[in-house]
Amino acid sequence: MFQENQLGSSQGGASVSLWLADSLRGAAPAPHVPDWRTRLREWADDVELVPDLGQRIGSLTWFRGLATCFGLCATALYLSPGFQPVPGAPAPLLSDAQFDEVRSQMITPLALGADSGHRMASTDAVQPLRETPERPQIELSAQVGSSDTLARALSRAGISGSDVATVVGMLGNDIAGGVKPGTRLDIVLGRRASRDRPRPLDHLAFRARLDLNVALNRLGGVLSVKRIPIRVDDTPLRIQGVVGDSIYRSARAAGAPPKAVQAFLRVIAQQVDLGSIGAGDRYDLVTEYRRAETGDVEVGELLYAGLTRARGKSINMLKWTNDGRTEWFEASGVGERRGVLSAPVAGRMSSGFGMRRHPILGYTRMHAGIDFAARYGSPIYAVTDGVVSYAGRHGGHGNYVRIQHSNGLATGYAHMSRIAAAPGQRVRQGQVIGYVGSTGLSTGPHLHYELYRNGATVNPLSVKFTTTAQLAGRELAAFRARLAQYQSLRVGLHEDVRQADAASVPARGK
């Protein structure tokens, strides 16, 4: 029994010894020594080697940074390569023959007319020419600019005034509408008689019109012109299609020119709200379209605008000239409605219609119109279409113009400084008929505007009317025939034009 207790005690003591050893080993591990890289990194983090010299001036850190700066500068100066010249072998001297040959390749003798290469340069034995020879001809290529004329373009190219006048006189009818901007001018100037005189025009070629090329040549000292016609197809262009997300994009995708689409939208906008046009509606437009055999194209004015709507009334508008006025008519022959009387002048209304005390006469009397205060010389416009029935001096009205309109209406414009209309002249709405002044019984520049109905003055602000043109008789028959002609056109380009384009060669001078 005793032995067993002793054995158990010995075993328990060994276990305790092992536990104590393990505890001591875990509580005090062996110390870890960092390597030199770690110690250097820790030192660099603790010590600021490159401090900001603008802060903490006078501190130890600042002086350490100053020493570092001076050290870096001294090291850079010490390691610099220096400024002494680098020794090299001198170039060998050239012989006289070699020097003459090298001179021909220099820039300096080029001013004296020498050549480059292996040819010998000029020497002192060469005498300068008194006069340099002129080229017998000079070929030029000019271009007509925007807002330019043929005469100005030729003058800028160096053609004399007499030759310019001759060219313009010979081509008067051919360039009556002006030369298209961007037209190229092929010019050849000949030999001049003396240096103080301009060169004569020997040759000129350009595209005068879409259907005409011209060429001028000097033969026997006299200019002659040769006209080369170009075949042009004038068949109007018809474009049809279905409106998608945008009527503009749909028409452009169908091949309609931008100018025609914009005009089409302006015409349609006068009849319906463009926002009400939806997908599925069909558009139909006809525009002037001139196509030359060279492939050049001129897009003219819009002639017909049609819109077939899935819901709502369809629109058919045709441009027509009636009584000297070009406007858009519906298919029934009803023209545009020209609405409310427009303002006769750009200014504010200073006096109304009715009884008032006259500023000059000094007593109360009827003011049979309205006054507009405006600057002296401001243009005065016709408020609507009509015929001038009177233009001249008219008592207290001073310089006065009266225009007779339809439906027994007439308008009067008084106190003008200058009259720009004549009796019997037909005027349109917005046309200038005179200028603001202070003639007659007037205290200052203004416009006195009157409105007459059947000869009696009425308040101009109380009358609002529209005028509508209505075709009838032969005019209506011709209108409907033109409408049917446009509606029967084939869609797209004419076949003859396409065939001409395939066999054409672009003309020189375009």
Short mmCIF file of C-alpha atoms in Angstrom, two decimals:
data_model
loop_
_atom_site.label_atom_id
_atom_site.label_comp_id
_atom_site.label_asym_id
_atom_site.label_seq_id
_atom_site.Cartn_x
_atom_site.Cartn_y
_atom_site.Cartn_z
CA MET A 1 0.00 0.00 0.00
CA PHE A 2 2.77 2.29 0.92
CA GLN A 3 4.64 1.46 -2.25
CA GLU A 4 1.65 2.26 -4.40
CA ASN A 5 1.24 5.67 -2.73
CA GLN A 6 4.88 6.37 -3.16
CA LEU A 7 4.73 5.45 -6.81
CA GLY A 8 1.68 7.62 -7.36
CA SER A 9 3.40 10.49 -5.62
CA SER A 10 6.43 10.19 -7.80
CA GLN A 11 4.33 10.14 -10.93
CA GLY A 12 2.32 13.19 -9.82
CA GLY A 13 5.49 15.11 -9.11
CA ALA A 14 6.81 14.42 -12.58
CA SER A 15 3.62 15.72 -14.06
CA VAL A 16 3.84 18.89 -12.05
CA SER A 17 7.41 19.37 -13.12
CA LEU A 18 6.49 19.05 -16.77
CA TRP A 19 3.59 21.55 -16.37
CA LEU A 20 5.84 24.10 -14.71
CA ALA A 21 8.42 23.73 -17.49
CA ASP A 22 5.82 24.24 -20.17
CA SER A 23 4.38 27.26 -18.37
CA LEU A 24 7.77 28.87 -18.01
CA ARG A 25 8.57 28.24 -21.70
CA GLY A 26 5.32 29.93 -22.87
CA ALA A 27 5.65 32.96 -20.55
CA ALA A 28 9.20 33.88 -21.57
CA PRO A 29 9.89 33.07 -25.26
CA ALA A 30 13.29 33.60 -26.79
CA PRO A 31 13.87 37.29 -27.92
CA HIS A 32 13.71 38.06 -31.77
CA VAL A 33 16.53 40.24 -33.19
CA PRO A 34 15.52 42.28 -36.35
CA ASP A 35 17.85 42.37 -39.36
CA TRP A 36 19.72 45.50 -40.55
CA ARG A 37 17.13 46.43 -43.23
CA THR A 38 14.37 46.60 -40.65
CA ARG A 39 16.53 48.65 -38.28
CA LEU A 40 17.45 51.09 -41.12
CA ARG A 41 13.79 51.49 -42.13
CA GLU A 42 12.78 52.17 -38.52
CA TRP A 43 15.57 54.74 -38.20
CA ALA A 44 14.55 56.50 -41.42
CA ASP A 45 10.95 56.66 -40.19
CA ASP A 46 12.02 58.24 -36.92
CA VAL A 47 14.50 60.71 -38.42
CA GLU A 48 13.20 63.25 -41.03
CA LEU A 49 16.07 63.55 -43.50
CA VAL A 50 14.42 66.03 -45.92
CA PRO A 51 12.34 68.41 -43.82
CA ASP A 52 10.50 71.45 -45.16
CA LEU A 53 12.94 74.35 -44.79
CA GLY A 54 10.01 76.75 -44.72
CA GLN A 55 8.82 75.42 -41.35
CA ARG A 56 10.35 75.20 -37.88
CA ILE A 57 13.19 77.51 -38.84
CA GLY A 58 16.09 77.36 -36.38
CA SER A 59 15.28 73.92 -34.95
CA LEU A 60 17.65 70.94 -35.05
CA THR A 61 15.48 69.32 -37.72
CA TRP A 62 15.70 72.47 -39.85
CA PHE A 63 19.54 72.61 -39.55
CA ARG A 64 19.74 68.92 -40.44
CA GLY A 65 17.67 69.56 -43.57
CA LEU A 66 19.88 72.57 -44.47
CA ALA A 67 22.99 70.41 -44.14
CA THR A 68 21.41 67.77 -46.37
CA CYS A 69 20.60 70.43 -49.02
CA PHE A 70 24.16 71.78 -49.04
CA GLY A 71 25.54 68.25 -49.22
CA LEU A 72 23.45 67.39 -52.24
CA CYS A 73 24.43 70.60 -54.02
CA ALA A 74 28.12 70.05 -53.31
CA THR A 75 27.91 66.48 -54.57
CA ALA A 76 26.24 67.62 -57.81
CA LEU A 77 28.90 70.27 -58.43
CA TYR A 78 31.69 67.83 -57.65
CA LEU A 79 30.36 65.24 -60.07
CA SER A 80 29.64 67.73 -62.91
CA PRO A 81 31.65 67.14 -66.13
CA GLY A 82 32.83 70.74 -66.27
CA PHE A 83 32.70 73.38 -69.03
CA GLN A 84 36.05 72.90 -70.71
CA PRO A 85 35.98 72.40 -74.52
CA VAL A 86 36.22 68.87 -75.80
CA PRO A 87 39.37 68.43 -77.92
CA GLY A 88 38.86 67.31 -81.52
CA ALA A 89 40.77 67.08 -84.76
CA PRO A 90 40.48 70.19 -87.03
CA ALA A 91 38.76 69.85 -90.40
CA PRO A 92 41.11 69.58 -93.39
CA LEU A 93 41.46 72.62 -95.59
CA LEU A 94 39.70 72.55 -98.98
CA SER A 95 41.38 73.23 -102.23
CA ASP A 96 40.06 75.98 -104.53
CA ALA A 97 38.33 73.46 -106.81
CA GLN A 98 36.74 71.69 -103.88
CA PHE A 99 35.62 75.00 -102.35
CA ASP A 100 33.93 76.10 -105.62
CA GLU A 101 32.07 72.82 -105.77
CA VAL A 102 30.94 73.10 -102.15
CA ARG A 103 29.82 76.67 -102.71
CA SER A 104 27.27 75.46 -105.27
CA GLN A 105 25.55 73.50 -102.49
CA MET A 106 25.38 76.42 -100.06
CA ILE A 107 22.38 78.68 -99.46
CA THR A 108 24.23 81.93 -100.14
CA PRO A 109 24.86 81.53 -103.90
CA LEU A 110 21.23 80.55 -104.49
CA ALA A 111 20.35 84.22 -104.21
CA LEU A 112 22.70 84.89 -107.12
CA GLY A 113 21.09 82.30 -109.37
CA ALA A 114 23.53 79.41 -108.88
CA ASP A 115 22.53 75.74 -109.10
CA SER A 116 23.08 72.95 -106.63
CA GLY A 117 24.80 69.65 -107.38
CA HIS A 118 28.13 69.11 -109.11
CA ARG A 119 27.82 72.14 -111.39
CA MET A 120 30.27 74.90 -110.74
CA ALA A 121 29.06 77.96 -108.90
CA SER A 122 29.26 81.44 -110.33
CA THR A 123 32.55 83.28 -109.93
CA ASP A 124 33.58 86.92 -110.10
CA ALA A 125 33.79 86.62 -113.88
CA VAL A 126 30.00 86.38 -114.08
CA GLN A 127 28.25 89.74 -114.53
CA PRO A 128 24.71 90.30 -113.17
CA LEU A 129 21.87 90.77 -115.65
CA ARG A 130 20.35 94.21 -115.94
CA GLU A 131 16.88 92.68 -116.43
CA THR A 132 15.72 89.20 -115.64
CA PRO A 133 13.72 87.50 -118.40
CA GLU A 134 9.99 87.08 -117.82
CA ARG A 135 7.95 83.97 -118.24
CA PRO A 136 5.97 84.04 -121.48
CA GLN A 137 2.80 82.86 -119.72
CA ILE A 138 1.48 82.58 -116.19
CA GLU A 139 -1.17 79.97 -115.35
CA LEU A 140 -3.42 80.78 -112.42
CA SER A 141 -6.35 79.14 -110.68
CA ALA A 142 -8.71 81.49 -108.83
CA GLN A 143 -12.04 80.99 -107.10
CA VAL A 144 -15.16 83.09 -106.73
CA GLY A 145 -15.78 83.74 -103.04
CA SER A 146 -19.03 84.07 -101.17
CA SER A 147 -20.81 87.41 -101.75
CA ASP A 148 -18.35 87.96 -104.57
CA THR A 149 -18.64 88.84 -108.25
CA LEU A 150 -16.76 87.61 -111.29
CA ALA A 151 -15.24 91.06 -111.86
CA ARG A 152 -13.76 91.24 -108.35
CA ALA A 153 -12.40 87.68 -108.57
CA LEU A 154 -10.68 88.46 -111.89
CA SER A 155 -9.23 91.71 -110.53
CA ARG A 156 -7.77 89.90 -107.53
CA ALA A 157 -6.12 87.43 -109.92
CA GLY A 158 -4.19 90.31 -111.55
CA ILE A 159 -6.25 90.85 -114.70
CA SER A 160 -6.32 94.44 -115.93
CA GLY A 161 -9.44 96.54 -115.63
CA SER A 162 -9.90 96.78 -119.39
CA ASP A 163 -9.84 92.98 -119.79
CA VAL A 164 -12.24 92.55 -116.85
CA ALA A 165 -14.68 95.00 -118.46
CA THR A 166 -14.37 93.14 -121.79
CA VAL A 167 -15.06 89.76 -120.17
CA VAL A 168 -18.07 91.06 -118.21
CA GLY A 169 -19.44 92.72 -121.34
CA MET A 170 -19.08 89.58 -123.46
CA LEU A 171 -20.68 87.36 -120.80
CA GLY A 172 -23.38 89.77 -119.66
CA ASN A 173 -26.34 87.51 -120.39
CA ASP A 174 -24.53 84.33 -119.37
CA ILE A 175 -23.76 85.58 -115.86
CA ALA A 176 -26.84 87.74 -115.33
CA GLY A 177 -27.74 85.78 -112.20
CA GLY A 178 -24.20 85.91 -110.87
CA VAL A 179 -21.51 83.25 -110.73
CA LYS A 180 -21.98 80.58 -108.08
CA PRO A 181 -19.60 80.98 -105.11
CA GLY A 182 -16.83 78.42 -105.21
CA THR A 183 -16.61 78.36 -109.01
CA ARG A 184 -13.03 77.78 -110.15
CA LEU A 185 -11.50 80.10 -112.73
CA ASP A 186 -8.73 78.74 -114.95
CA ILE A 187 -6.68 81.75 -116.10
CA VAL A 188 -3.68 82.14 -118.40
CA LEU A 189 -1.92 85.53 -118.56
CA GLY A 190 0.26 86.29 -121.58
CA ARG A 191 3.44 88.27 -122.19
CA ARG A 192 3.20 91.98 -121.47
CA ALA A 193 4.60 94.68 -123.69
CA SER A 194 6.54 96.39 -120.90
CA ARG A 195 7.10 95.95 -117.20
CA ASP A 196 4.90 98.90 -116.28
CA ARG A 197 1.84 97.38 -117.95
CA PRO A 198 -0.34 94.46 -116.74
CA ARG A 199 -0.26 91.11 -118.47
CA PRO A 200 -3.03 90.53 -121.03
CA LEU A 201 -5.64 87.83 -120.50
CA ASP A 202 -4.95 85.00 -122.96
CA HIS A 203 -7.35 82.35 -121.67
CA LEU A 204 -10.23 82.09 -119.19
CA ALA A 205 -12.46 79.05 -118.59
CA PHE A 206 -15.10 78.48 -115.91
CA ARG A 207 -18.61 77.17 -115.24
CA ALA A 208 -20.93 80.12 -115.86
CA ARG A 209 -24.14 78.26 -115.02
CA LEU A 210 -25.28 74.75 -114.33
CA ASP A 211 -26.03 74.34 -118.03
CA LEU A 212 -23.12 76.31 -119.51
CA ASN A 213 -19.33 76.25 -119.64
CA VAL A 214 -17.53 79.22 -121.19
CA ALA A 215 -13.98 79.58 -122.52
CA LEU A 216 -12.39 82.84 -123.64
CA ASN A 217 -9.24 82.85 -125.77
CA ARG A 218 -7.19 85.67 -127.25
CA LEU A 219 -6.70 85.22 -131.00
CA GLY A 220 -4.94 87.92 -132.98
CA GLY A 221 -5.02 90.24 -129.98
CA VAL A 222 -8.82 89.98 -129.64
CA LEU A 223 -10.74 87.97 -127.04
CA SER A 224 -13.34 85.54 -128.34
CA VAL A 225 -15.78 83.44 -126.32
CA LYS A 226 -16.80 79.83 -126.81
CA ARG A 227 -19.96 78.61 -125.10
CA ILE A 228 -20.21 74.91 -124.28
CA PRO A 229 -23.78 73.94 -123.33
CA ILE A 230 -24.40 71.22 -120.75
CA ARG A 231 -27.51 69.09 -120.88
CA VAL A 232 -29.71 69.61 -117.82
CA ASP A 233 -32.88 67.81 -116.76
CA ASP A 234 -35.44 70.10 -115.11
CA THR A 235 -37.86 67.40 -113.96
CA PRO A 236 -39.01 68.24 -110.41
CA LEU A 237 -38.01 65.82 -107.68
CA ARG A 238 -40.80 64.04 -105.83
CA ILE A 239 -40.19 62.39 -102.46
CA GLN A 240 -42.75 60.27 -100.60
CA GLY A 241 -42.50 58.31 -97.40
CA VAL A 242 -44.00 57.29 -94.09
CA VAL A 243 -43.38 59.39 -90.98
CA GLY A 244 -41.43 57.54 -88.30
CA ASP A 245 -40.08 59.01 -85.09
CA SER A 246 -39.38 62.34 -86.84
CA ILE A 247 -40.79 63.68 -90.09
CA TYR A 248 -37.52 65.52 -90.76
CA ARG A 249 -35.35 62.43 -90.31
CA SER A 250 -37.77 60.30 -92.32
CA ALA A 251 -37.74 62.73 -95.27
CA ARG A 252 -33.96 63.10 -95.16
CA ALA A 253 -33.54 59.32 -95.08
CA ALA A 254 -35.77 59.11 -98.16
CA GLY A 255 -33.38 61.42 -100.05
CA ALA A 256 -35.12 64.79 -99.69
CA PRO A 257 -32.68 67.76 -99.70
CA PRO A 258 -32.44 69.64 -96.37
CA LYS A 259 -33.65 72.88 -97.97
CA ALA A 260 -36.78 71.17 -99.30
CA VAL A 261 -37.57 69.49 -95.97
CA GLN A 262 -37.29 72.77 -94.07
CA ALA A 263 -39.59 74.53 -96.54
CA PHE A 264 -42.03 71.61 -96.33
CA LEU A 265 -42.21 71.88 -92.53
CA ARG A 266 -42.83 75.65 -92.70
CA VAL A 267 -45.75 75.16 -95.09
CA ILE A 268 -47.31 72.30 -93.13
CA ALA A 269 -46.88 74.19 -89.84
CA GLN A 270 -49.27 76.87 -91.14
CA GLN A 271 -52.02 74.25 -91.48
CA VAL A 272 -51.54 71.83 -88.57
CA ASP A 273 -49.51 71.53 -85.40
CA LEU A 274 -46.31 69.65 -86.22
CA GLY A 275 -46.54 67.91 -82.87
CA SER A 276 -49.78 66.26 -83.94
CA ILE A 277 -48.09 64.49 -86.86
CA GLY A 278 -47.53 60.91 -85.76
CA ALA A 279 -45.99 57.71 -87.01
CA GLY A 280 -47.91 56.28 -89.92
CA ASP A 281 -48.73 59.59 -91.60
CA ARG A 282 -47.46 59.90 -95.18
CA TYR A 283 -45.63 62.95 -96.53
CA ASP A 284 -45.38 63.98 -100.17
CA LEU A 285 -43.23 66.83 -101.46
CA VAL A 286 -42.15 68.11 -104.86
CA THR A 287 -39.23 70.52 -105.26
CA GLU A 288 -37.41 72.16 -108.15
CA TYR A 289 -34.50 69.92 -109.05
CA ARG A 290 -32.03 70.60 -111.85
CA ARG A 291 -29.51 67.88 -112.56
CA ALA A 292 -26.77 68.31 -115.15
CA GLU A 293 -25.21 65.52 -117.18
CA THR A 294 -21.99 66.15 -115.26
CA GLY A 295 -23.71 65.08 -112.05
CA ASP A 296 -24.01 68.57 -110.56
CA VAL A 297 -27.31 69.38 -108.86
CA GLU A 298 -29.23 72.55 -108.04
CA VAL A 299 -32.13 72.31 -105.59
CA GLY A 300 -34.69 75.05 -106.07
CA GLU A 301 -37.87 76.09 -104.29
CA LEU A 302 -40.49 73.76 -102.85
CA LEU A 303 -43.42 73.43 -105.27
CA TYR A 304 -45.86 71.06 -103.59
CA ALA A 305 -46.40 69.90 -100.01
CA GLY A 306 -48.79 67.08 -99.15
CA LEU A 307 -49.55 65.20 -95.95
CA THR A 308 -51.90 62.22 -95.73
CA ARG A 309 -52.87 61.68 -92.12
CA ALA A 310 -54.03 58.48 -90.50
CA ARG A 311 -56.39 60.57 -88.40
CA GLY A 312 -57.55 63.98 -89.44
CA LYS A 313 -57.79 66.02 -92.62
CA SER A 314 -55.19 65.53 -95.32
CA ILE A 315 -53.23 68.54 -96.60
CA ASN A 316 -52.38 69.42 -100.21
CA MET A 317 -50.61 72.76 -100.72
CA LEU A 318 -49.35 74.12 -104.06
CA LYS A 319 -47.24 77.22 -104.67
CA TRP A 320 -48.97 79.51 -107.18
CA THR A 321 -48.50 83.06 -108.45
CA ASN A 322 -51.67 85.15 -108.46
CA ASP A 323 -51.79 88.89 -109.27
CA GLY A 324 -48.02 89.09 -109.05
CA ARG A 325 -47.91 87.52 -105.60
CA THR A 326 -46.55 84.03 -105.05
CA GLU A 327 -48.19 82.18 -102.19
CA TRP A 328 -49.40 78.74 -101.12
CA PHE A 329 -52.88 77.63 -102.13
CA GLU A 330 -54.92 74.69 -100.91
CA ALA A 331 -56.10 72.09 -103.40
CA SER A 332 -59.50 73.82 -103.56
CA GLY A 333 -57.87 77.05 -104.79
CA VAL A 334 -58.04 78.97 -101.49
CA GLY A 335 -54.91 80.94 -100.73
CA GLU A 336 -53.20 82.00 -97.54
CA ARG A 337 -55.06 83.97 -94.92
CA ARG A 338 -53.06 87.12 -94.31
CA GLY A 339 -54.11 88.07 -90.85
CA VAL A 340 -54.26 91.07 -88.55
CA LEU A 341 -52.97 94.43 -89.70
CA SER A 342 -49.28 94.61 -88.89
CA ALA A 343 -47.67 97.53 -87.06
CA PRO A 344 -46.81 100.39 -89.44
CA VAL A 345 -43.60 101.31 -87.61
CA ALA A 346 -41.30 99.99 -84.90
CA GLY A 347 -42.23 102.23 -81.97
CA ARG A 348 -44.59 102.71 -79.04
CA MET A 349 -48.10 104.13 -79.29
CA SER A 350 -47.98 107.64 -77.82
CA SER A 351 -51.55 108.85 -78.48
CA GLY A 352 -54.82 107.00 -79.04
CA PHE A 353 -57.96 107.53 -81.09
CA GLY A 354 -60.60 110.04 -79.81
CA MET A 355 -61.07 113.57 -78.51
CA ARG A 356 -57.99 115.32 -77.20
CA ARG A 357 -56.43 118.76 -76.83
CA HIS A 358 -54.30 119.52 -79.87
CA PRO A 359 -50.72 120.25 -78.81
CA ILE A 360 -50.27 123.04 -81.41
CA LEU A 361 -53.75 124.49 -82.04
CA GLY A 362 -54.51 124.58 -78.31
CA TYR A 363 -58.14 123.41 -78.38
CA THR A 364 -59.92 120.08 -78.07
CA ARG A 365 -60.76 118.28 -81.26
CA MET A 366 -61.07 114.78 -82.67
CA HIS A 367 -57.83 112.85 -83.06
CA ALA A 368 -58.79 110.63 -86.00
CA GLY A 369 -55.95 108.15 -85.67
CA ILE A 370 -53.21 106.88 -83.41
CA ASP A 371 -49.66 108.18 -83.03
CA PHE A 372 -46.49 106.09 -82.83
CA ALA A 373 -43.38 107.64 -81.29
CA ALA A 374 -40.36 106.56 -83.31
CA ARG A 375 -36.90 107.82 -84.15
CA TYR A 376 -36.48 110.22 -87.04
CA GLY A 377 -35.92 108.32 -90.29
CA SER A 378 -37.37 105.01 -89.07
CA PRO A 379 -38.97 103.05 -91.95
CA ILE A 380 -42.77 103.02 -92.24
CA TYR A 381 -44.41 99.83 -93.54
CA ALA A 382 -47.68 99.09 -95.29
CA VAL A 383 -49.92 97.25 -92.82
CA THR A 384 -51.38 95.02 -95.55
CA ASP A 385 -51.58 94.69 -99.33
CA GLY A 386 -53.10 97.53 -101.32
CA VAL A 387 -52.72 100.24 -103.95
CA VAL A 388 -51.34 103.70 -103.18
CA SER A 389 -54.13 106.20 -103.87
CA TYR A 390 -52.29 109.35 -102.68
CA ALA A 391 -48.66 110.25 -102.01
CA GLY A 392 -47.57 113.83 -101.43
CA ARG A 393 -48.14 116.96 -99.34
CA HIS A 394 -51.50 116.94 -97.52
CA GLY A 395 -52.08 120.03 -95.34
CA GLY A 396 -51.51 119.44 -91.63
CA HIS A 397 -50.58 115.83 -92.36
CA GLY A 398 -47.40 117.02 -94.06
CA ASN A 399 -45.93 114.31 -96.27
CA TYR A 400 -48.76 111.83 -96.46
CA VAL A 401 -49.46 108.43 -98.08
CA ARG A 402 -52.87 106.79 -98.39
CA ILE A 403 -53.30 103.14 -99.40
CA GLN A 404 -56.55 101.63 -100.59
CA HIS A 405 -57.25 98.06 -99.47
CA SER A 406 -60.02 95.58 -100.17
CA ASN A 407 -63.48 95.59 -98.54
CA GLY A 408 -63.67 99.41 -98.48
CA LEU A 409 -60.73 99.83 -96.11
CA ALA A 410 -57.90 102.33 -96.47
CA THR A 411 -54.96 103.46 -94.33
CA GLY A 412 -53.17 106.80 -94.04
CA TYR A 413 -49.63 107.62 -92.91
CA ALA A 414 -48.77 111.23 -92.03
CA HIS A 415 -45.85 113.50 -91.02
CA MET A 416 -43.30 111.54 -93.09
CA SER A 417 -39.83 112.94 -93.61
CA ARG A 418 -39.60 111.23 -96.99
CA ILE A 419 -42.08 109.32 -99.16
CA ALA A 420 -41.01 106.00 -100.73
CA ALA A 421 -44.20 105.20 -102.67
CA ALA A 422 -45.91 106.59 -105.76
CA PRO A 423 -49.62 106.95 -106.63
CA GLY A 424 -50.95 103.84 -108.37
CA GLN A 425 -48.19 101.63 -107.00
CA ARG A 426 -49.21 98.21 -105.68
CA VAL A 427 -47.59 97.52 -102.31
CA ARG A 428 -47.36 94.39 -100.20
CA GLN A 429 -47.66 93.95 -96.47
CA GLY A 430 -44.41 94.99 -94.80
CA GLN A 431 -43.15 97.03 -97.78
CA VAL A 432 -41.46 100.34 -96.91
CA ILE A 433 -43.60 103.30 -98.08
CA GLY A 434 -41.82 106.16 -96.26
CA TYR A 435 -39.81 107.30 -93.27
CA VAL A 436 -40.71 108.90 -89.94
CA GLY A 437 -40.49 112.69 -89.82
CA SER A 438 -42.13 115.79 -88.37
CA THR A 439 -43.70 117.56 -91.36
CA GLY A 440 -47.03 119.37 -91.14
CA LEU A 441 -48.63 120.17 -87.74
CA SER A 442 -46.23 118.14 -85.61
CA THR A 443 -44.27 118.79 -82.44
CA GLY A 444 -41.66 116.08 -83.07
CA PRO A 445 -40.84 113.01 -85.13
CA HIS A 446 -43.67 110.48 -85.02
CA LEU A 447 -46.13 108.65 -87.28
CA HIS A 448 -49.82 109.58 -87.38
CA TYR A 449 -51.67 106.47 -88.58
CA GLU A 450 -55.30 106.47 -89.70
CA LEU A 451 -57.72 103.77 -90.81
CA TYR A 452 -60.72 104.48 -93.07
CA ARG A 453 -63.80 102.38 -93.67
CA ASN A 454 -65.84 103.51 -96.68
CA GLY A 455 -64.17 106.91 -96.45
CA ALA A 456 -64.82 107.52 -92.70
CA THR A 457 -62.09 107.31 -90.06
CA VAL A 458 -62.39 104.52 -87.50
CA ASN A 459 -60.28 103.42 -84.57
CA PRO A 460 -57.40 101.39 -86.05
CA LEU A 461 -57.30 99.21 -82.94
CA SER A 462 -60.91 98.09 -83.45
CA VAL A 463 -60.42 96.55 -86.90
CA LYS A 464 -58.89 93.16 -87.39
CA PHE A 465 -59.41 91.51 -90.75
CA THR A 466 -57.90 88.87 -92.96
CA THR A 467 -57.59 88.73 -96.72
CA THR A 468 -57.86 85.47 -98.59
CA ALA A 469 -57.06 84.87 -102.26
CA GLN A 470 -59.55 82.66 -104.12
CA LEU A 471 -58.83 81.27 -107.58
CA ALA A 472 -61.60 80.99 -110.11
CA GLY A 473 -62.20 80.38 -113.82
CA ARG A 474 -59.20 79.73 -116.01
CA GLU A 475 -56.82 80.46 -113.17
CA LEU A 476 -58.41 77.71 -111.08
CA ALA A 477 -58.32 75.28 -114.03
CA ALA A 478 -54.62 75.94 -114.62
CA PHE A 479 -53.99 75.55 -110.90
CA ARG A 480 -55.69 72.15 -110.77
CA ALA A 481 -53.82 70.99 -113.88
CA ARG A 482 -50.50 71.86 -112.25
CA LEU A 483 -51.56 70.08 -109.06
CA ALA A 484 -52.47 66.95 -111.01
CA GLN A 485 -49.14 67.11 -112.84
CA TYR A 486 -47.15 67.13 -109.59
CA GLN A 487 -49.26 64.38 -108.03
CA SER A 488 -48.64 62.16 -111.08
CA LEU A 489 -44.84 62.50 -111.00
CA ARG A 490 -42.78 59.39 -110.43
CA VAL A 491 -41.10 59.20 -107.08
CA GLY A 492 -37.32 59.66 -107.12
CA LEU A 493 -34.92 60.80 -109.83
CA HIS A 494 -35.77 60.73 -113.52
CA GLU A 495 -34.35 57.75 -115.43
CA ASP A 496 -32.79 59.90 -118.19
CA VAL A 497 -30.76 61.78 -115.64
CA ARG A 498 -29.45 58.60 -114.09
CA GLN A 499 -28.35 57.33 -117.48
CA ALA A 500 -26.64 60.62 -118.22
CA ASP A 501 -24.84 60.47 -114.87
CA ALA A 502 -23.39 57.07 -115.67
CA ALA A 503 -21.82 58.31 -118.92
CA SER A 504 -20.77 61.74 -117.75
CA VAL A 505 -17.38 63.18 -116.90
CA PRO A 506 -17.18 66.08 -114.42
CA ALA A 507 -16.62 69.34 -116.25
CA ARG A 508 -13.46 71.32 -115.64
CA GLY A 509 -14.04 74.67 -113.99
CA LYS A 510 -16.68 73.65 -111.49
#
